[in-house]
């Protein structure tokens, strides 16, 4: 049985190998967070992870302020996320932050922004997205760090994606049917899953026609109401994780 997550202990993502007795330096932001925000001093223990080596108990080192960690023992082995990529038209500022955080909490292994005809945000700060990925992973006990891809036009994404992957196209114009039954019918349809949510203005007709020509595609309606894109992200990922993903206890 997998050890349970300790929600009381602070968690810290570190970009360094983790093993017993290893020493890991802290950057300025991490030192400030531990010392000035959490008021932790040398000897206090935190949990450290790097997305590769599992989660480890670690003790803070440093005389005047926290400047490093000494790794003590592993608390959880590394896991593997379901092969699920969240593909989306970027939103602006705080709503994009929210969308990224929720996608990570829902178990997405990759984030792929795509630019469509009606995409509202012309610039995408991928470094800010990566910071949100790390923060959500730290706060929610997630061991694997999702990848963040650079934005590409929708047409390029479709031309470059692996043909064997299932594309779940969440379309506000699709006929409303039971989404669970639709997903169950696609259980053996592909190797990996891409979940696509469009912009607030919806897809242009030529984009919808291009999408419907893709191999291994499932056109999915998310109920009788129009959702905001960040709400649709949570709804779609919850459905996919329940039927095809890792919410059933096994990583597909």
mmCIF file of C-alpha atoms in Angstrom:
data_model
loop_
_atom_site.group_PDB
_atom_site.id
_atom_site.type_symbol
_atom_site.label_atom_id
_atom_site.label_comp_id
_atom_site.label_asym_id
_atom_site.label_seq_id
_atom_site.Cartn_x
_atom_site.Cartn_y
_atom_site.Cartn_z
ATOM 1 C CA UNK A 1 0.000 0.000 0.000
ATOM 2 C CA UNK A 2 1.338 3.433 -0.926
ATOM 3 C CA UNK A 3 2.321 5.524 2.144
ATOM 4 C CA UNK A 4 -0.154 8.346 2.699
ATOM 5 C CA UNK A 5 0.784 11.959 2.080
ATOM 6 C CA UNK A 6 1.739 14.000 5.165
ATOM 7 C CA UNK A 7 -0.350 17.156 4.743
ATOM 8 C CA UNK A 8 1.198 18.848 7.789
ATOM 9 C CA UNK A 9 4.790 18.860 6.567
ATOM 10 C CA UNK A 10 5.947 21.590 4.135
ATOM 11 C CA UNK A 11 6.892 20.199 0.720
ATOM 12 C CA UNK A 12 9.623 21.612 -1.481
ATOM 13 C CA UNK A 13 10.450 20.910 -5.106
ATOM 14 C CA UNK A 14 14.215 20.780 -5.660
ATOM 15 C CA UNK A 15 15.972 20.369 -8.992
ATOM 16 C CA UNK A 16 18.685 18.049 -7.713
ATOM 17 C CA UNK A 17 19.208 14.285 -7.279
ATOM 18 C CA UNK A 18 17.736 12.916 -4.060
ATOM 19 C CA UNK A 19 19.261 10.055 -2.090
ATOM 20 C CA UNK A 20 20.003 9.307 1.543
ATOM 21 C CA UNK A 21 22.628 11.663 3.055
ATOM 22 C CA UNK A 22 22.690 13.867 -0.065
ATOM 23 C CA UNK A 23 22.977 17.619 0.490
ATOM 24 C CA UNK A 24 20.869 19.980 -1.596
ATOM 25 C CA UNK A 25 21.436 23.767 -1.729
ATOM 26 C CA UNK A 26 18.409 26.063 -1.487
ATOM 27 C CA UNK A 27 17.872 29.055 -3.744
ATOM 28 C CA UNK A 28 17.016 32.486 -2.325
ATOM 29 C CA UNK A 29 13.250 32.105 -2.720
ATOM 30 C CA UNK A 30 13.248 28.707 -1.009
ATOM 31 C CA UNK A 31 15.420 30.021 1.814
ATOM 32 C CA UNK A 32 13.107 32.987 2.305
ATOM 33 C CA UNK A 33 10.021 30.757 2.245
ATOM 34 C CA UNK A 34 11.362 28.374 4.861
ATOM 35 C CA UNK A 35 13.019 30.949 7.099
ATOM 36 C CA UNK A 36 10.837 34.053 6.864
ATOM 37 C CA UNK A 37 7.425 32.706 5.864
ATOM 38 C CA UNK A 38 7.314 29.388 7.723
ATOM 39 C CA UNK A 39 9.776 30.494 10.458
ATOM 40 C CA UNK A 40 11.718 27.250 10.263
ATOM 41 C CA UNK A 41 15.306 27.020 11.492
ATOM 42 C CA UNK A 42 18.146 24.519 11.187
ATOM 43 C CA UNK A 43 17.080 21.031 12.211
ATOM 44 C CA UNK A 44 13.435 21.444 11.192
ATOM 45 C CA UNK A 45 12.203 18.802 8.775
ATOM 46 C CA UNK A 46 10.459 19.197 5.420
ATOM 47 C CA UNK A 47 9.582 16.915 2.517
ATOM 48 C CA UNK A 48 11.587 17.235 -0.701
ATOM 49 C CA UNK A 49 10.866 15.874 -4.189
ATOM 50 C CA UNK A 50 12.268 16.392 -7.675
ATOM 51 C CA UNK A 51 9.787 14.593 -9.926
ATOM 52 C CA UNK A 52 12.202 11.689 -10.458
ATOM 53 C CA UNK A 53 13.374 10.132 -7.181
ATOM 54 C CA UNK A 54 10.228 10.058 -5.068
ATOM 55 C CA UNK A 55 9.632 12.053 -1.896
ATOM 56 C CA UNK A 56 12.186 12.334 0.914
ATOM 57 C CA UNK A 57 12.277 13.550 4.477
ATOM 58 C CA UNK A 58 14.928 16.254 4.787
ATOM 59 C CA UNK A 59 16.382 18.443 7.518
ATOM 60 C CA UNK A 60 17.166 22.129 7.094
ATOM 61 C CA UNK A 61 20.796 23.255 7.378
ATOM 62 C CA UNK A 62 22.160 26.762 7.843
ATOM 63 C CA UNK A 63 23.398 28.984 10.650
ATOM 64 C CA UNK A 64 21.715 32.362 10.087
ATOM 65 C CA UNK A 65 19.110 31.245 7.571
ATOM 66 C CA UNK A 66 18.112 28.019 5.788
ATOM 67 C CA UNK A 67 20.627 27.496 3.002
ATOM 68 C CA UNK A 68 20.453 23.761 2.349
ATOM 69 C CA UNK A 69 18.809 20.417 3.024
ATOM 70 C CA UNK A 70 20.308 17.139 4.147
ATOM 71 C CA UNK A 71 18.284 14.212 2.814
ATOM 72 C CA UNK A 72 17.314 11.677 5.481
ATOM 73 C CA UNK A 73 15.016 8.911 4.216
ATOM 74 C CA UNK A 74 12.476 8.249 1.500
ATOM 75 C CA UNK A 75 8.828 8.679 2.463
ATOM 76 C CA UNK A 76 7.209 7.726 -0.876
ATOM 77 C CA UNK A 77 8.598 6.090 -4.022
ATOM 78 C CA UNK A 78 8.270 7.827 -7.370
ATOM 79 C CA UNK A 79 4.947 7.294 -9.123
ATOM 80 C CA UNK A 80 3.880 7.770 -12.744
ATOM 81 C CA UNK A 81 1.021 9.911 -13.957
ATOM 82 C CA UNK A 82 -1.470 8.682 -16.515
ATOM 83 C CA UNK A 83 -0.441 9.590 -20.075
ATOM 84 C CA UNK A 84 -2.862 12.507 -20.179
ATOM 85 C CA UNK A 85 -2.109 15.839 -21.858
ATOM 86 C CA UNK A 86 -4.344 18.847 -21.345
ATOM 87 C CA UNK A 87 -4.523 20.877 -24.565
ATOM 88 C CA UNK A 88 -6.110 24.309 -24.293
ATOM 89 C CA UNK A 89 -6.485 27.757 -25.757
ATOM 90 C CA UNK A 90 -4.717 30.093 -23.290
ATOM 91 C CA UNK A 91 -6.660 32.454 -21.067
ATOM 92 C CA UNK A 92 -5.531 35.722 -19.529
ATOM 93 C CA UNK A 93 -3.553 36.148 -16.313
ATOM 94 C CA UNK A 94 -5.311 34.870 -13.182
ATOM 95 C CA UNK A 95 -7.668 32.574 -15.051
ATOM 96 C CA UNK A 96 -4.748 30.892 -16.798
ATOM 97 C CA UNK A 97 -3.055 30.465 -13.411
ATOM 98 C CA UNK A 98 -6.224 28.847 -12.081
ATOM 99 C CA UNK A 99 -6.573 26.565 -15.108
ATOM 100 C CA UNK A 100 -2.981 25.344 -14.849
ATOM 101 C CA UNK A 101 -3.253 24.695 -11.110
ATOM 102 C CA UNK A 102 -6.496 22.747 -11.494
ATOM 103 C CA UNK A 103 -5.179 20.683 -14.412
ATOM 104 C CA UNK A 104 -2.222 19.647 -12.253
ATOM 105 C CA UNK A 105 -4.467 18.802 -9.305
ATOM 106 C CA UNK A 106 -6.587 16.679 -11.663
ATOM 107 C CA UNK A 107 -3.530 14.657 -12.709
ATOM 108 C CA UNK A 108 -2.517 16.019 -16.106
ATOM 109 C CA UNK A 109 0.971 14.864 -17.095
ATOM 110 C CA UNK A 110 1.449 17.522 -19.759
ATOM 111 C CA UNK A 111 0.149 20.984 -20.655
ATOM 112 C CA UNK A 112 -0.013 22.106 -24.284
ATOM 113 C CA UNK A 113 -1.281 25.604 -25.134
ATOM 114 C CA UNK A 114 -2.699 25.920 -28.647
ATOM 115 C CA UNK A 115 -3.543 29.111 -30.504
ATOM 116 C CA UNK A 116 -6.907 29.174 -32.228
ATOM 117 C CA UNK A 117 -8.787 31.758 -34.253
ATOM 118 C CA UNK A 118 -10.654 33.062 -31.198
ATOM 119 C CA UNK A 119 -7.893 32.673 -28.589
ATOM 120 C CA UNK A 120 -8.009 35.710 -26.293
ATOM 121 C CA UNK A 121 -4.430 35.724 -24.982
ATOM 122 C CA UNK A 122 -1.813 36.520 -27.612
ATOM 123 C CA UNK A 123 1.153 35.947 -25.268
ATOM 124 C CA UNK A 124 1.698 32.949 -23.026
ATOM 125 C CA UNK A 125 4.162 33.096 -20.131
ATOM 126 C CA UNK A 126 5.306 29.474 -19.982
ATOM 127 C CA UNK A 127 7.724 30.194 -17.118
ATOM 128 C CA UNK A 128 4.779 31.393 -15.032
ATOM 129 C CA UNK A 129 2.906 28.249 -16.048
ATOM 130 C CA UNK A 130 5.818 26.100 -14.871
ATOM 131 C CA UNK A 131 5.891 27.965 -11.551
ATOM 132 C CA UNK A 132 2.196 27.216 -11.127
ATOM 133 C CA UNK A 133 2.830 23.547 -11.935
ATOM 134 C CA UNK A 134 5.494 23.343 -9.206
ATOM 135 C CA UNK A 135 3.382 25.213 -6.653
ATOM 136 C CA UNK A 136 0.333 23.020 -7.241
ATOM 137 C CA UNK A 137 2.487 19.890 -7.031
ATOM 138 C CA UNK A 138 4.059 21.064 -3.771
ATOM 139 C CA UNK A 139 0.722 21.871 -2.176
ATOM 140 C CA UNK A 140 -1.169 18.762 -3.284
ATOM 141 C CA UNK A 141 1.332 16.010 -2.570
ATOM 142 C CA UNK A 142 2.010 15.307 -6.258
ATOM 143 C CA UNK A 143 5.310 13.575 -6.994
ATOM 144 C CA UNK A 144 5.561 13.934 -10.782
ATOM 145 C CA UNK A 145 6.089 17.328 -12.422
ATOM 146 C CA UNK A 146 3.958 17.852 -15.516
ATOM 147 C CA UNK A 147 5.640 19.072 -18.678
ATOM 148 C CA UNK A 148 4.777 22.506 -20.078
ATOM 149 C CA UNK A 149 5.076 22.882 -23.851
ATOM 150 C CA UNK A 150 5.459 26.106 -25.779
ATOM 151 C CA UNK A 151 2.268 27.337 -27.470
ATOM 152 C CA UNK A 152 1.706 26.301 -31.092
ATOM 153 C CA UNK A 153 -1.089 26.962 -33.594
ATOM 154 C CA UNK A 154 -3.862 24.380 -33.394
ATOM 155 C CA UNK A 155 -3.155 23.189 -36.943
ATOM 156 C CA UNK A 156 0.503 22.514 -36.118
ATOM 157 C CA UNK A 157 -0.385 20.636 -32.946
ATOM 158 C CA UNK A 158 -2.763 18.393 -34.869
ATOM 159 C CA UNK A 159 -0.213 17.701 -37.598
ATOM 160 C CA UNK A 160 2.533 16.792 -35.109
ATOM 161 C CA UNK A 161 0.690 14.714 -32.515
ATOM 162 C CA UNK A 162 1.070 10.929 -32.497
ATOM 163 C CA UNK A 163 -1.687 9.286 -34.518
ATOM 164 C CA UNK A 164 -2.199 6.530 -31.941
ATOM 165 C CA UNK A 165 -3.287 8.914 -29.188
ATOM 166 C CA UNK A 166 -6.963 9.426 -28.407
ATOM 167 C CA UNK A 167 -8.089 13.031 -28.953
ATOM 168 C CA UNK A 168 -11.020 14.012 -26.744
ATOM 169 C CA UNK A 169 -12.485 17.099 -28.365
ATOM 170 C CA UNK A 170 -14.769 18.962 -25.946
ATOM 171 C CA UNK A 171 -17.163 20.706 -28.320
ATOM 172 C CA UNK A 172 -19.938 23.030 -27.175
ATOM 173 C CA UNK A 173 -21.691 22.351 -30.479
ATOM 174 C CA UNK A 174 -21.821 18.570 -29.965
ATOM 175 C CA UNK A 175 -25.126 16.856 -29.228
ATOM 176 C CA UNK A 176 -25.550 16.356 -25.486
ATOM 177 C CA UNK A 177 -25.195 12.683 -24.603
ATOM 178 C CA UNK A 178 -24.053 10.763 -21.548
ATOM 179 C CA UNK A 179 -20.318 11.603 -21.431
ATOM 180 C CA UNK A 180 -19.457 8.598 -19.259
ATOM 181 C CA UNK A 181 -20.941 6.202 -21.801
ATOM 182 C CA UNK A 182 -19.142 8.000 -24.619
ATOM 183 C CA UNK A 183 -15.817 7.694 -22.817
ATOM 184 C CA UNK A 184 -16.384 4.044 -21.947
ATOM 185 C CA UNK A 185 -16.826 3.341 -25.638
ATOM 186 C CA UNK A 186 -13.346 4.800 -26.281
ATOM 187 C CA UNK A 187 -11.575 2.781 -23.580
ATOM 188 C CA UNK A 188 -9.335 0.893 -26.001
ATOM 189 C CA UNK A 189 -9.120 3.631 -28.606
ATOM 190 C CA UNK A 190 -5.587 4.952 -28.212
ATOM 191 C CA UNK A 191 -2.156 5.028 -26.648
ATOM 192 C CA UNK A 192 -2.300 8.120 -24.468
ATOM 193 C CA UNK A 193 -4.981 10.787 -24.255
ATOM 194 C CA UNK A 194 -5.145 14.438 -25.325
ATOM 195 C CA UNK A 195 -8.048 16.453 -23.876
ATOM 196 C CA UNK A 196 -8.777 19.593 -25.902
ATOM 197 C CA UNK A 197 -10.675 22.630 -24.577
ATOM 198 C CA UNK A 198 -11.157 25.602 -26.873
ATOM 199 C CA UNK A 199 -11.279 29.353 -26.237
ATOM 200 C CA UNK A 200 -14.133 31.306 -24.699
ATOM 201 C CA UNK A 201 -15.413 32.173 -28.167
ATOM 202 C CA UNK A 202 -15.486 28.536 -29.219
ATOM 203 C CA UNK A 203 -13.923 26.942 -32.279
ATOM 204 C CA UNK A 204 -14.239 28.385 -35.748
ATOM 205 C CA UNK A 205 -16.101 26.159 -38.207
ATOM 206 C CA UNK A 206 -12.954 25.425 -40.205
ATOM 207 C CA UNK A 207 -11.186 24.405 -36.970
ATOM 208 C CA UNK A 208 -14.072 22.121 -36.005
ATOM 209 C CA UNK A 209 -14.008 20.527 -39.471
ATOM 210 C CA UNK A 210 -10.248 19.951 -39.177
ATOM 211 C CA UNK A 211 -10.660 18.408 -35.737
ATOM 212 C CA UNK A 212 -13.388 16.042 -36.853
ATOM 213 C CA UNK A 213 -11.099 14.681 -39.581
ATOM 214 C CA UNK A 214 -8.524 13.533 -37.027
ATOM 215 C CA UNK A 215 -8.004 9.801 -36.400
ATOM 216 C CA UNK A 216 -9.059 8.372 -33.037
ATOM 217 C CA UNK A 217 -11.179 11.360 -32.067
ATOM 218 C CA UNK A 218 -14.016 11.485 -29.543
ATOM 219 C CA UNK A 219 -16.277 14.519 -29.734
ATOM 220 C CA UNK A 220 -17.616 15.159 -26.265
ATOM 221 C CA UNK A 221 -20.340 17.455 -24.944
ATOM 222 C CA UNK A 222 -20.015 18.683 -21.350
ATOM 223 C CA UNK A 223 -23.704 18.928 -20.576
ATOM 224 C CA UNK A 224 -26.513 21.290 -21.608
ATOM 225 C CA UNK A 225 -24.883 24.506 -20.334
ATOM 226 C CA UNK A 226 -22.017 26.519 -21.782
ATOM 227 C CA UNK A 227 -19.084 26.562 -19.363
ATOM 228 C CA UNK A 228 -16.251 28.989 -19.020
ATOM 229 C CA UNK A 229 -13.032 27.458 -20.309
ATOM 230 C CA UNK A 230 -11.467 27.091 -16.849
ATOM 231 C CA UNK A 231 -14.606 25.361 -15.554
ATOM 232 C CA UNK A 232 -14.677 23.082 -18.589
ATOM 233 C CA UNK A 233 -11.099 22.061 -17.817
ATOM 234 C CA UNK A 234 -12.070 20.702 -14.415
ATOM 235 C CA UNK A 235 -15.237 19.025 -15.709
ATOM 236 C CA UNK A 236 -13.530 17.343 -18.671
ATOM 237 C CA UNK A 237 -10.494 16.137 -16.744
ATOM 238 C CA UNK A 238 -12.679 14.756 -13.941
ATOM 239 C CA UNK A 239 -14.703 12.750 -16.468
ATOM 240 C CA UNK A 240 -11.633 11.448 -18.291
ATOM 241 C CA UNK A 241 -9.768 10.514 -15.105
ATOM 242 C CA UNK A 242 -12.833 8.703 -13.758
ATOM 243 C CA UNK A 243 -13.449 6.576 -16.861
ATOM 244 C CA UNK A 244 -10.067 6.301 -18.601
ATOM 245 C CA UNK A 245 -7.492 7.678 -16.148
ATOM 246 C CA UNK A 246 -5.994 6.844 -12.776
ATOM 247 C CA UNK A 247 -8.951 7.620 -10.502
ATOM 248 C CA UNK A 248 -9.877 3.941 -10.594
ATOM 249 C CA UNK A 249 -6.734 3.008 -8.683
ATOM 250 C CA UNK A 250 -4.513 1.957 -11.601
ATOM 251 C CA UNK A 251 -2.302 4.057 -13.872
ATOM 252 C CA UNK A 252 -3.316 3.328 -17.494
#
